[in-house]
Amino acid sequence: MNLGKINKILIIRLSSLGDILLTSPLIRSLNNQFPNLKIDFLLREEYKDAVIFNPNLNSVISLNRKDNSLTVISREFLTAKSKNKVVNLSSQNYDLVIDLQNNLRSRKLSKGISKEILRFKKPSIEKFLLVKFKWNLFKEIIPIPVRYANTIPNFNLDEKGLEIFIGKSEQIKIDENIIGFCPGSRHKTKMWKEEYFVELGNMFSNFEKTILLFGGKDDKEICEKISNKIPNSVNLSNDDELLKTAEVMKKCKVVICNDSGLMHLALAVNIPVIAIFGSTVKEFGFAPYKGKSLVLENNSLSCRPCSHIGLAECPQKHFKCMLDITPQFVFQKTSEFIKNI
């Protein structure tokens, strides 16, 4: 395939936040290598802020899941405040579709809109065998951005990391005394214990550190509970205002988080990350990509991983993957990590 002869492509990655942020190296590399290429991006409406200001994109197309309507947001929208409904994707004259979601919905959306469609090859069998039988057939840990790039034959990424564009933003100086906490996750087995975040926060407060708690609307309750028990803390959870979260997160010296979308957001705004992994493992490809990071995990357990996306509760009922990672251990590792940043 000769991308140099292609004029317009559509990239589809409908969800979720972390997966969409992980497409940014591919978008950037495509634009840098083929500057005349028009790149459109299709995603679910609630995640559009992750790419809305990306200068490497021609247009962002958002999907409303309630009525399946599609809205195109072009660069002109950012200044003219105008929206245009996309009646039919086939009218957009795409030379190529890159389907990074590769599920029933994305296949339905991409059907018949281009002669050339490339679909992301998920390592589903490898994941299943690792989760169910602990057979590790992953010969190497391949980050998801690299797997995305491998969807295109003979295409290579640049050496840079994730990125998100906030639009007009102030230059914020990193504060040595501010540490970010992201305690939320969609799945319980990916969440470090609430009381552990509290204990860790109080340890940092004793050293006059300020704790900023980040999260979306589903994280408000846990962020509020933690903030109420840490004297020197501020609850900044909001109604999924991603760009606002990204802006303030840039003040942090380091962000301590679970395996979640906000982990990738911190790296996208170039903030070092301490990531606590419970039921998931790095082999799945979602570990911190590029940037400065440290993953803390319990490698002594034969039951890990118990899921590739997380579960509502520990199948073994002991939850040692998280409980054995103590606040004292995280405090020690974070202190050492900060010294070397």
Coordinates of N, CA and C in Angstrom, one line a residue, residues 17 96-97 122 260 264 277 321 337:
L17 N -11.4 6.2 26.7 CA -10.4 7.3 26.7 C -9.0 6.9 26.5
L96 N -9.2 5.3 2.3 CA -8.7 4.2 3.2 C -9.4 4.4 4.5
V97 N -9.9 3.3 5.1 CA -10.4 3.3 6.5 C -9.5 2.5 7.4
K122 N -6.5 -7.7 17.0 CA -6.5 -7.8 18.5 C -5.8 -9.2 18.8
S260 N -5.6 3.1 34.1 CA -6.9 3.8 33.7 C -6.6 4.8 32.6
H264 N -3.0 7.5 31.0 CA -2.5 7.9 29.7 C -2.6 9.4 29.5
F277 N -0.8 -1.5 39.1 CA -1.5 -2.5 38.3 C -2.0 -3.6 39.2
C321 N -3.5 -8.8 44.8 CA -2.8 -8.0 43.8 C -2.7 -6.5 44.1
F337 N 11.5 7.7 43.0 CA 11.2 8.1 41.6 C 11.3 9.6 41.4

